[in-house]
Amino acid sequence: MAFGLPCMNYFNHRSAELYAEDVAVRDLVRDLGTPLYIYSARTLRRHFRVMREAFRDTEVLVCFAMKALSNLSVLKLFADLGSGFDIVSGGELMRCMRAGADPRKIVFSGVGKTDEEIEAALRAGILMINAESRPELGRISAVAGRLGIQAPVSLRVNPDLDPGTHPHISTGHRDSKFGIPLAEVDHYYAEARTLPNLELVGLSTHIGSQITELAPFNEAADKVASIVKRLRANGIALKYLDLGGGLGIPYQEEPPPPSAYAHTLTGPLRDSGLKLIIEPGRVLVGNAGILVTRVLYVKETDAKRFIVIDGAMNDLIRPVLYEAYHEIRPVVARDGARILTADVVGPVCESGDFFARERDLPEVQSGDLLAVMSAGAYGFVMASNYNSRPRPAEVIVSGSNYLVVRERDTFEDIVRNEKLLAIPPGPDA
Ligand code: LLP
């Protein structure tokens, strides 16, 4: 395999001990506590290069889907590598601009952009807005008119296919809220052409996330290729074709490597003459991050064994939200440990607060550290303060150094925007 497998990463056991690059995870925990998100800079850089290299025969702009991991320092790392960004909100725009992103490499996706967000994106001079509905096109036109500029716009097409992934992260089916219907694409372009202050520069699509087969990508590329041809025949010449993100990572199943993914996407589009944009999120950052937690208690009932850890669904919600599998490893492996079946659960007061169910794991004791692997994508970014728990710290390791890129929340952070007011008695008091 020319570019290696996507599962390649720099979290490895050296004899009994888990390392992040050249730093022992135990040392990071000693300094920073748990739960702790740890990212490997070398893995992040590697994955970006592998993805770009996979498309080396095509002119491609890689726009990191920053929703997957939006820490400012991670964004800067990608911006420094030349990455563009796929954003979905005004907040994401501000984040990536603060991190030094080139606005000419930003695409703005999402089904519900506000006037303020559209205006901010146009003022920043982003590459294009991926519009998803008639009313949205009208709004973009109006905002651009007010600013006295031409808004670069692409239309997001819903290719009506089944990407074979969890329903919550499947976006390319006709029942989904995303994109414009396949049958109406020509209409939309014709209509959009008549609106003032719009420059129709592209076509985009995104069919879903954690896709582990090539067939759905192939189907999407085929459908999009035929639309582009038809549009060109009707005098609509575009510049950019944005094929979204979605390539899966090996949580459990083995996804195709980026080289095969690139081949699948570019095949049908070879003669389109358009510049390709991709929006990978998970595949760039997923296994570049782990979440380290400490075992609080091992609790045995007559039904089950529970490993109660100090990480919870507020820190990583993927297991309960998507029935997602994350490998769990002891940070320090014990020689000859028995393998026991257990549920790995957090302290939050919900039965949905688990990281693993009926999992075979080496026997652990209170105080041991467990690493939840492949937690870099949609991990910290989906964390909350539920149960008034502080969100974890985030640290990036590079070689034998590490940098804390986000402090753990303090109690004051949690209550920062709240007011402690005496509510005046109402009429029924
Ligand atoms: N582009 C668009 C327009 C998207 O909506 C997404 C993800 C991506 C790109 C990046 O997709 P990726 O390469 O990461 O698959 N929270 C869920 C995943 C939600 C994905 C949402 N959209 C999870 O934890 O699995």
Short mmCIF file of C-alpha atoms and ligand atoms in Angstrom, two decimals:
data_model
loop_
_atom_site.label_atom_id
_atom_site.label_comp_id
_atom_site.label_asym_id
_atom_site.label_seq_id
_atom_site.Cartn_x
_atom_site.Cartn_y
_atom_site.Cartn_z
CA MET A 1 0.00 0.00 0.00
CA ALA A 2 1.65 3.18 -1.23
CA PHE A 3 0.32 5.52 1.43
CA GLY A 4 -0.19 3.19 4.34
CA LEU A 5 -3.47 2.42 5.98
CA PRO A 6 -5.70 5.10 7.44
CA CYS A 7 -5.52 3.34 10.81
CA MET A 8 -1.86 4.26 11.16
CA ASN A 9 -1.26 6.44 14.21
CA TYR A 10 1.31 7.31 16.86
CA PHE A 11 -0.36 5.94 19.97
CA ASN A 12 1.47 2.73 20.75
CA HIS A 13 2.40 0.54 23.65
CA ARG A 14 6.12 0.36 24.36
CA SER A 15 6.41 -2.80 26.33
CA ALA A 16 3.63 -2.37 28.91
CA GLU A 17 3.10 1.36 28.68
CA LEU A 18 0.95 3.44 26.27
CA TYR A 19 2.78 6.32 24.61
CA ALA A 20 1.51 9.29 22.66
CA GLU A 21 4.42 9.70 20.23
CA ASP A 22 7.41 9.85 22.64
CA VAL A 23 5.52 10.86 25.76
CA ALA A 24 4.17 8.31 28.23
CA VAL A 25 0.44 8.80 28.68
CA ARG A 26 0.94 8.22 32.39
CA ASP A 27 3.21 11.28 32.56
CA LEU A 28 0.62 13.46 30.84
CA VAL A 29 -2.01 12.31 33.28
CA ARG A 30 0.29 12.96 36.21
CA ASP A 31 0.65 16.58 35.04
CA LEU A 32 -2.84 17.23 33.69
CA GLY A 33 -5.29 14.83 35.34
CA THR A 34 -8.19 12.91 33.84
CA PRO A 35 -10.36 12.79 31.81
CA LEU A 36 -7.90 14.10 29.24
CA TYR A 37 -8.01 14.40 25.45
CA ILE A 38 -4.59 13.74 23.93
CA TYR A 39 -3.85 14.44 20.26
CA SER A 40 -0.78 13.44 18.27
CA ALA A 41 0.54 16.20 16.00
CA ARG A 42 2.51 13.70 13.96
CA THR A 43 -0.64 11.69 13.28
CA LEU A 44 -2.62 14.81 12.33
CA ARG A 45 0.10 15.91 9.89
CA ARG A 46 0.48 12.45 8.47
CA HIS A 47 -3.22 12.04 7.78
CA PHE A 48 -3.43 15.41 6.02
CA ARG A 49 -0.47 14.54 3.79
CA VAL A 50 -1.81 11.07 3.04
CA MET A 51 -5.13 12.53 1.96
CA ARG A 52 -3.54 15.18 -0.25
CA GLU A 53 -1.14 12.64 -1.72
CA ALA A 54 -4.04 10.30 -2.50
CA PHE A 55 -5.37 12.97 -4.87
CA ARG A 56 -1.99 13.87 -6.32
CA ASP A 57 -3.12 13.41 -9.93
CA THR A 58 -6.02 15.82 -9.50
CA GLU A 59 -6.18 19.47 -8.60
CA VAL A 60 -7.74 19.21 -5.17
CA LEU A 61 -8.44 21.55 -2.26
CA VAL A 62 -8.68 19.72 1.06
CA CYS A 63 -11.08 21.59 3.33
CA PHE A 64 -10.87 20.04 6.80
CA ALA A 65 -14.42 19.67 8.17
CA MET A 66 -13.55 21.45 11.37
CA LYS A 67 -16.72 20.39 13.16
CA ALA A 68 -14.84 17.14 13.87
CA LEU A 69 -12.17 18.83 16.00
CA SER A 70 -12.08 22.59 16.23
CA ASN A 71 -9.43 23.42 18.82
CA LEU A 72 -7.66 26.59 17.65
CA SER A 73 -4.22 24.98 17.76
CA VAL A 74 -5.38 22.02 15.69
CA LEU A 75 -6.84 24.43 13.14
CA LYS A 76 -3.55 26.33 13.02
CA LEU A 77 -1.67 23.09 12.46
CA PHE A 78 -3.89 22.34 9.46
CA ALA A 79 -3.82 25.93 8.17
CA ASP A 80 0.00 25.81 8.28
CA LEU A 81 -0.10 22.67 6.14
CA GLY A 82 -2.14 24.58 3.54
CA SER A 83 -5.49 23.10 4.47
CA GLY A 84 -8.75 24.83 3.73
CA PHE A 85 -11.78 24.49 5.99
CA ASP A 86 -15.38 23.39 5.70
CA ILE A 87 -17.38 25.46 8.17
CA VAL A 88 -21.01 25.22 9.27
CA SER A 89 -21.52 28.29 11.46
CA GLY A 90 -20.40 31.83 12.17
CA GLY A 91 -18.56 30.49 15.21
CA GLU A 92 -16.57 28.09 13.06
CA LEU A 93 -15.77 30.93 10.66
CA MET A 94 -14.38 33.01 13.52
CA ARG A 95 -12.44 30.09 14.91
CA CYS A 96 -10.65 29.24 11.70
CA MET A 97 -9.97 32.89 10.85
CA ARG A 98 -8.45 33.34 14.30
CA ALA A 99 -6.29 30.29 13.66
CA GLY A 100 -4.92 31.86 10.48
CA ALA A 101 -7.04 30.22 7.79
CA ASP A 102 -6.94 31.57 4.25
CA PRO A 103 -10.54 32.72 3.57
CA ARG A 104 -10.12 31.77 -0.11
CA LYS A 105 -9.95 28.17 1.09
CA ILE A 106 -13.13 28.20 3.16
CA VAL A 107 -16.43 26.63 2.09
CA PHE A 108 -19.58 27.20 4.12
CA SER A 109 -21.95 24.23 4.40
CA GLY A 110 -25.19 23.72 6.30
CA VAL A 111 -28.90 23.84 5.88
CA GLY A 112 -29.73 26.80 8.14
CA LYS A 113 -27.43 29.79 7.73
CA THR A 114 -28.58 33.06 9.26
CA ASP A 115 -28.28 36.44 7.53
CA GLU A 116 -25.56 37.39 10.02
CA GLU A 117 -23.57 34.26 9.20
CA ILE A 118 -23.96 34.80 5.46
CA GLU A 119 -22.83 38.39 5.82
CA ALA A 120 -19.80 37.46 7.94
CA ALA A 121 -18.76 34.82 5.41
CA LEU A 122 -19.12 37.20 2.47
CA ARG A 123 -17.23 39.96 4.26
CA ALA A 124 -14.44 37.50 5.05
CA GLY A 125 -14.20 36.66 1.33
CA ILE A 126 -14.65 32.90 1.54
CA LEU A 127 -14.39 30.64 -1.52
CA MET A 128 -18.06 29.72 -1.68
CA ILE A 129 -21.29 29.18 0.18
CA ASN A 130 -22.88 25.79 -0.36
CA ALA A 131 -26.56 26.68 -0.57
CA GLU A 132 -29.24 24.11 0.19
CA SER A 133 -32.63 25.63 -0.59
CA ARG A 134 -34.50 28.21 -2.66
CA PRO A 135 -35.14 30.55 0.27
CA GLU A 136 -31.49 30.37 1.22
CA LEU A 137 -30.46 31.40 -2.28
CA GLY A 138 -32.81 34.37 -1.98
CA ARG A 139 -31.25 35.37 1.33
CA ILE A 140 -27.70 35.09 0.04
CA SER A 141 -28.68 37.22 -2.95
CA ALA A 142 -30.26 39.85 -0.70
CA VAL A 143 -27.34 40.00 1.72
CA ALA A 144 -24.81 40.22 -1.13
CA GLY A 145 -26.93 42.98 -2.70
CA ARG A 146 -26.84 44.92 0.52
CA LEU A 147 -23.06 44.57 0.65
CA GLY A 148 -22.79 45.48 -3.04
CA ILE A 149 -20.89 42.31 -3.96
CA GLN A 150 -21.29 39.09 -5.92
CA ALA A 151 -21.67 36.06 -3.63
CA PRO A 152 -19.84 32.92 -4.82
CA VAL A 153 -22.36 30.12 -4.49
CA SER A 154 -22.49 26.40 -5.02
CA LEU A 155 -25.62 24.29 -4.83
CA ARG A 156 -25.59 21.25 -2.59
CA VAL A 157 -27.26 18.35 -4.32
CA ASN A 158 -28.88 15.49 -2.48
CA PRO A 159 -27.92 12.48 -4.63
CA ASP A 160 -30.59 10.22 -3.09
CA LEU A 161 -28.59 7.20 -2.09
CA ASP A 162 -27.95 5.06 0.95
CA PRO A 163 -24.41 5.46 2.27
CA GLY A 164 -24.88 2.47 4.58
CA THR A 165 -24.00 4.28 7.79
CA HIS A 166 -25.81 5.13 11.04
CA PRO A 167 -29.10 6.97 10.25
CA HIS A 168 -28.08 9.97 12.37
CA ILE A 169 -25.04 10.61 10.20
CA SER A 170 -26.49 9.67 6.83
CA THR A 171 -27.23 12.77 4.74
CA GLY A 172 -27.54 11.69 1.11
CA HIS A 173 -30.97 10.11 1.19
CA ARG A 174 -33.90 12.01 -0.31
CA ASP A 175 -35.72 11.99 3.06
CA SER A 176 -32.89 13.90 4.70
CA LYS A 177 -33.03 17.65 5.26
CA PHE A 178 -29.83 18.18 3.30
CA GLY A 179 -29.32 19.38 -0.25
CA ILE A 180 -31.66 20.07 -3.12
CA PRO A 181 -33.57 17.24 -4.77
CA LEU A 182 -31.84 15.53 -7.66
CA ALA A 183 -34.82 16.02 -9.96
CA GLU A 184 -34.81 19.78 -9.43
CA VAL A 185 -31.14 20.54 -9.87
CA ASP A 186 -31.49 22.04 -13.36
CA HIS A 187 -34.37 24.20 -12.24
CA TYR A 188 -32.42 25.47 -9.28
CA TYR A 189 -29.43 26.46 -11.38
CA ALA A 190 -31.65 28.15 -13.97
CA GLU A 191 -33.46 30.08 -11.26
CA ALA A 192 -30.32 30.95 -9.34
CA ARG A 193 -28.91 32.45 -12.51
CA THR A 194 -31.70 34.98 -12.56
CA LEU A 195 -31.03 36.17 -9.00
CA PRO A 196 -28.92 39.29 -8.64
CA ASN A 197 -25.56 39.31 -6.85
CA LEU A 198 -24.96 35.57 -7.10
CA GLU A 199 -22.06 34.00 -8.93
CA LEU A 200 -22.72 30.31 -9.51
CA VAL A 201 -19.31 28.76 -9.08
CA GLY A 202 -19.88 25.22 -7.96
CA LEU A 203 -21.80 22.11 -7.14
CA SER A 204 -21.45 20.22 -3.90
CA THR A 205 -22.66 17.10 -2.18
CA HIS A 206 -22.02 15.20 1.05
CA ILE A 207 -23.63 11.82 1.55
CA GLY A 208 -22.84 10.96 5.16
CA SER A 209 -20.16 10.10 7.64
CA GLN A 210 -18.20 7.01 8.74
CA ILE A 211 -18.73 5.38 5.35
CA THR A 212 -16.75 2.17 5.03
CA GLU A 213 -17.62 1.12 1.47
CA LEU A 214 -16.58 2.68 -1.81
CA ALA A 215 -19.85 2.01 -3.65
CA PRO A 216 -21.81 4.98 -2.22
CA PHE A 217 -18.96 7.36 -3.09
CA ASN A 218 -18.88 5.91 -6.57
CA GLU A 219 -22.61 6.34 -6.99
CA ALA A 220 -22.46 9.95 -5.77
CA ALA A 221 -19.55 10.80 -8.08
CA ASP A 222 -21.36 9.23 -11.05
CA LYS A 223 -24.55 11.16 -10.38
CA VAL A 224 -22.72 14.41 -9.87
CA ALA A 225 -20.64 13.89 -13.03
CA SER A 226 -23.74 13.55 -15.15
CA ILE A 227 -25.26 16.70 -13.65
CA VAL A 228 -22.11 18.67 -14.38
CA LYS A 229 -22.18 17.50 -18.00
CA ARG A 230 -25.81 18.44 -18.40
CA LEU A 231 -25.32 21.85 -16.84
CA ARG A 232 -22.42 22.55 -19.12
CA ALA A 233 -24.53 21.59 -22.14
CA ASN A 234 -27.07 24.13 -20.90
CA GLY A 235 -24.46 26.86 -20.73
CA ILE A 236 -23.73 26.71 -17.00
CA ALA A 237 -20.02 26.33 -16.55
CA LEU A 238 -18.87 25.78 -12.97
CA LYS A 239 -15.42 25.99 -11.39
CA TYR A 240 -15.62 23.81 -8.30
CA LEU A 241 -16.95 20.41 -7.48
CA ASP A 242 -17.18 19.77 -3.74
CA LEU A 243 -17.65 16.10 -2.90
CA GLY A 244 -17.90 16.50 0.87
CA GLY A 245 -16.34 14.21 3.44
CA GLY A 246 -17.45 10.93 4.92
CA LEU A 247 -14.61 8.44 4.63
CA GLY A 248 -14.73 6.19 7.68
CA ILE A 249 -12.00 5.11 10.08
CA PRO A 250 -11.37 1.67 11.55
CA TYR A 251 -13.22 1.85 14.86
CA GLN A 252 -14.05 -1.77 14.17
CA GLU A 253 -14.63 -2.22 10.43
CA GLU A 254 -11.75 -1.66 8.04
CA PRO A 255 -12.57 1.21 5.67
CA PRO A 256 -10.95 1.61 2.26
CA PRO A 257 -7.65 3.53 2.20
CA PRO A 258 -7.58 7.16 1.03
CA SER A 259 -5.90 6.10 -2.24
CA ALA A 260 -8.88 3.90 -3.19
CA TYR A 261 -11.31 6.60 -2.03
CA ALA A 262 -9.54 9.17 -4.22
CA HIS A 263 -9.57 6.82 -7.19
CA THR A 264 -13.31 6.25 -6.76
CA LEU A 265 -14.12 9.94 -6.59
CA THR A 266 -11.91 11.14 -9.38
CA GLY A 267 -12.70 8.38 -11.90
CA PRO A 268 -16.10 9.61 -13.09
CA LEU A 269 -15.01 13.24 -12.92
CA ARG A 270 -11.77 13.04 -14.84
CA ASP A 271 -12.92 15.11 -17.83
CA SER A 272 -15.10 17.54 -15.92
CA GLY A 273 -12.37 20.20 -15.91
CA LEU A 274 -13.50 21.28 -12.46
CA LYS A 275 -11.35 21.83 -9.43
CA LEU A 276 -12.14 19.20 -6.83
CA ILE A 277 -12.84 20.05 -3.20
CA ILE A 278 -13.12 17.46 -0.45
CA GLU A 279 -14.25 18.01 3.14
CA PRO A 280 -12.71 15.22 5.21
CA GLY A 281 -13.26 15.47 8.95
CA ARG A 282 -13.09 12.20 10.86
CA VAL A 283 -10.43 10.56 8.69
CA LEU A 284 -7.96 13.38 9.40
CA VAL A 285 -8.39 13.53 13.16
CA GLY A 286 -10.27 10.45 14.43
CA ASN A 287 -7.42 8.20 15.42
CA ALA A 288 -5.12 11.16 16.10
CA GLY A 289 -6.83 11.54 19.47
CA ILE A 290 -7.55 9.48 22.57
CA LEU A 291 -9.53 10.14 25.72
CA VAL A 292 -7.81 8.97 28.88
CA THR A 293 -9.89 8.22 31.95
CA ARG A 294 -9.25 6.77 35.38
CA VAL A 295 -11.05 3.80 36.89
CA LEU A 296 -12.98 4.95 39.96
CA TYR A 297 -14.55 1.68 41.00
CA VAL A 298 -15.07 -1.83 39.83
CA LYS A 299 -18.62 -2.65 40.78
CA GLU A 300 -19.96 -6.18 40.65
CA THR A 301 -23.67 -6.94 40.74
CA ASP A 302 -25.33 -10.34 40.39
CA ALA A 303 -26.03 -9.41 36.76
CA LYS A 304 -22.87 -7.70 35.60
CA ARG A 305 -19.45 -6.23 36.20
CA PHE A 306 -19.21 -2.46 35.78
CA ILE A 307 -16.00 -0.53 35.39
CA VAL A 308 -16.94 2.95 36.61
CA ILE A 309 -14.57 5.54 35.17
CA ASP A 310 -14.22 9.29 35.63
CA GLY A 311 -15.02 10.01 31.95
CA ALA A 312 -18.65 10.13 30.89
CA MET A 313 -21.14 10.75 28.11
CA ASN A 314 -20.65 14.50 28.56
CA ASP A 315 -16.99 14.00 27.55
CA LEU A 316 -17.62 11.56 24.68
CA ILE A 317 -21.20 11.05 23.57
CA ARG A 318 -20.59 8.88 20.51
CA PRO A 319 -21.21 5.45 22.12
CA VAL A 320 -24.75 6.26 23.22
CA LEU A 321 -25.67 8.61 20.39
CA TYR A 322 -24.56 6.43 17.47
CA GLU A 323 -24.04 3.04 19.14
CA ALA A 324 -20.42 3.71 18.29
CA TYR A 325 -17.62 1.30 19.10
CA HIS A 326 -14.40 2.70 20.55
CA GLU A 327 -11.54 0.40 21.43
CA ILE A 328 -10.56 0.67 25.11
CA ARG A 329 -7.04 -0.12 26.27
CA PRO A 330 -5.37 -0.15 29.66
CA VAL A 331 -2.70 2.57 29.66
CA VAL A 332 -0.40 0.25 31.58
CA ALA A 333 -0.81 -3.39 30.67
CA ARG A 334 -0.55 -5.81 33.58
CA ASP A 335 1.31 -9.03 32.95
CA GLY A 336 -0.97 -12.05 32.92
CA ALA A 337 -4.14 -10.03 33.63
CA ARG A 338 -7.33 -12.09 33.27
CA ILE A 339 -9.75 -11.09 30.53
CA LEU A 340 -13.13 -10.24 32.04
CA THR A 341 -16.36 -9.03 30.49
CA ALA A 342 -17.59 -5.68 31.75
CA ASP A 343 -19.59 -2.55 30.95
CA VAL A 344 -17.45 0.57 31.00
CA VAL A 345 -19.63 3.33 32.40
CA GLY A 346 -19.33 6.91 33.61
CA PRO A 347 -20.67 8.77 36.65
CA VAL A 348 -23.52 10.59 34.82
CA CYS A 349 -26.99 9.73 36.06
CA GLU A 350 -28.28 8.04 32.92
CA SER A 351 -28.16 4.45 31.78
CA GLY A 352 -26.98 5.77 28.42
CA ASP A 353 -23.75 6.85 30.06
CA PHE A 354 -21.48 4.08 28.83
CA PHE A 355 -18.37 3.80 26.69
CA ALA A 356 -18.64 0.06 26.13
CA ARG A 357 -21.03 -2.76 26.90
CA GLU A 358 -20.20 -6.40 27.48
CA ARG A 359 -16.60 -5.71 26.53
CA ASP A 360 -13.80 -8.19 27.11
CA LEU A 361 -11.01 -6.29 28.82
CA PRO A 362 -7.96 -7.12 30.92
CA GLU A 363 -8.89 -7.00 34.60
CA VAL A 364 -8.51 -3.49 36.06
CA GLN A 365 -8.49 -1.99 39.53
CA SER A 366 -9.56 1.29 40.97
CA GLY A 367 -6.94 3.91 40.03
CA ASP A 368 -5.95 2.29 36.72
CA LEU A 369 -6.00 4.37 33.55
CA LEU A 370 -8.02 3.41 30.49
CA ALA A 371 -7.55 4.96 27.06
CA VAL A 372 -10.56 5.31 24.79
CA MET A 373 -9.04 5.09 21.34
CA SER A 374 -9.97 6.96 18.14
CA ALA A 375 -11.66 9.74 20.09
CA GLY A 376 -10.16 12.65 18.13
CA ALA A 377 -13.17 13.19 15.86
CA TYR A 378 -16.49 14.37 17.29
CA GLY A 379 -15.11 13.82 20.79
CA PHE A 380 -14.24 17.03 22.57
CA VAL A 381 -16.34 19.13 20.16
CA MET A 382 -19.49 17.36 21.32
CA ALA A 383 -18.59 17.54 24.99
CA SER A 384 -20.89 19.39 27.34
CA ASN A 385 -21.14 20.40 30.98
CA TYR A 386 -24.04 18.02 31.65
CA ASN A 387 -24.24 17.13 35.34
CA SER A 388 -22.12 20.27 35.87
CA ARG A 389 -19.03 18.34 34.91
CA PRO A 390 -16.04 20.31 33.63
CA ARG A 391 -15.11 19.58 30.03
CA PRO A 392 -11.72 17.84 29.81
CA ALA A 393 -8.39 19.50 29.04
CA GLU A 394 -6.91 18.98 25.56
CA VAL A 395 -3.23 18.45 24.95
CA ILE A 396 -1.21 18.04 21.75
CA VAL A 397 1.89 15.88 21.81
CA SER A 398 4.63 16.44 19.27
CA GLY A 399 7.62 14.11 19.59
CA SER A 400 8.74 14.32 23.20
CA ASN A 401 6.98 17.65 23.86
CA TYR A 402 3.44 18.49 24.73
CA LEU A 403 1.32 21.62 24.73
CA VAL A 404 -1.89 22.11 26.65
CA VAL A 405 -4.20 23.60 24.03
CA ARG A 406 -7.24 23.87 26.24
CA GLU A 407 -7.40 23.97 30.00
CA ARG A 408 -9.94 21.83 31.80
CA ASP A 409 -13.08 23.83 32.62
CA THR A 410 -13.20 25.29 36.09
CA PHE A 411 -16.40 25.62 38.08
CA GLU A 412 -16.33 29.34 37.23
CA ASP A 413 -16.22 28.46 33.50
CA ILE A 414 -19.30 26.32 33.95
CA VAL A 415 -21.38 29.09 35.55
CA ARG A 416 -19.77 31.98 33.64
CA ASN A 417 -22.89 33.22 31.83
CA GLU A 418 -25.35 32.47 34.58
CA LYS A 419 -26.84 34.98 36.95
CA LEU A 420 -27.70 34.24 40.53
CA LEU A 421 -30.83 36.35 40.91
CA ALA A 422 -33.63 36.38 43.41
CA ILE A 423 -36.75 35.92 41.27
CA PRO A 424 -39.47 38.36 42.44
CA PRO A 425 -42.61 36.71 43.79
CA GLY A 426 -45.28 36.29 41.09
CA PRO A 427 -49.05 36.75 41.40
CA ASP A 428 -49.48 33.30 42.95
CA ALA A 429 -46.90 33.87 45.71
N1 LLP B 1 -19.00 18.00 5.05
C1 LLP B 1 -20.23 18.16 5.55
C2 LLP B 1 -21.16 19.04 4.84
C3 LLP B 1 -20.62 17.47 6.70
O1 LLP B 1 -21.86 17.63 7.17
C4 LLP B 1 -19.70 16.64 7.37
C5 LLP B 1 -20.07 15.94 8.59
C6 LLP B 1 -18.40 16.52 6.83
C7 LLP B 1 -18.09 17.20 5.66
C8 LLP B 1 -17.34 15.67 7.46
O2 LLP B 1 -17.68 14.33 7.46
P1 LLP B 1 -16.59 13.26 7.95
O3 LLP B 1 -15.45 13.28 6.96
O4 LLP B 1 -16.13 13.66 9.29
O5 LLP B 1 -17.32 11.99 7.94
N2 LLP B 1 -21.01 13.54 15.15
C9 LLP B 1 -21.04 12.41 14.23
C10 LLP B 1 -20.61 12.80 12.83
C11 LLP B 1 -21.41 13.93 12.25
C12 LLP B 1 -20.97 14.29 10.86
C13 LLP B 1 -21.64 15.52 10.40
N3 LLP B 1 -21.22 16.01 9.13
C14 LLP B 1 -20.19 11.28 14.81
O6 LLP B 1 -19.65 11.42 15.90
O7 LLP B 1 -20.08 10.22 14.18
#
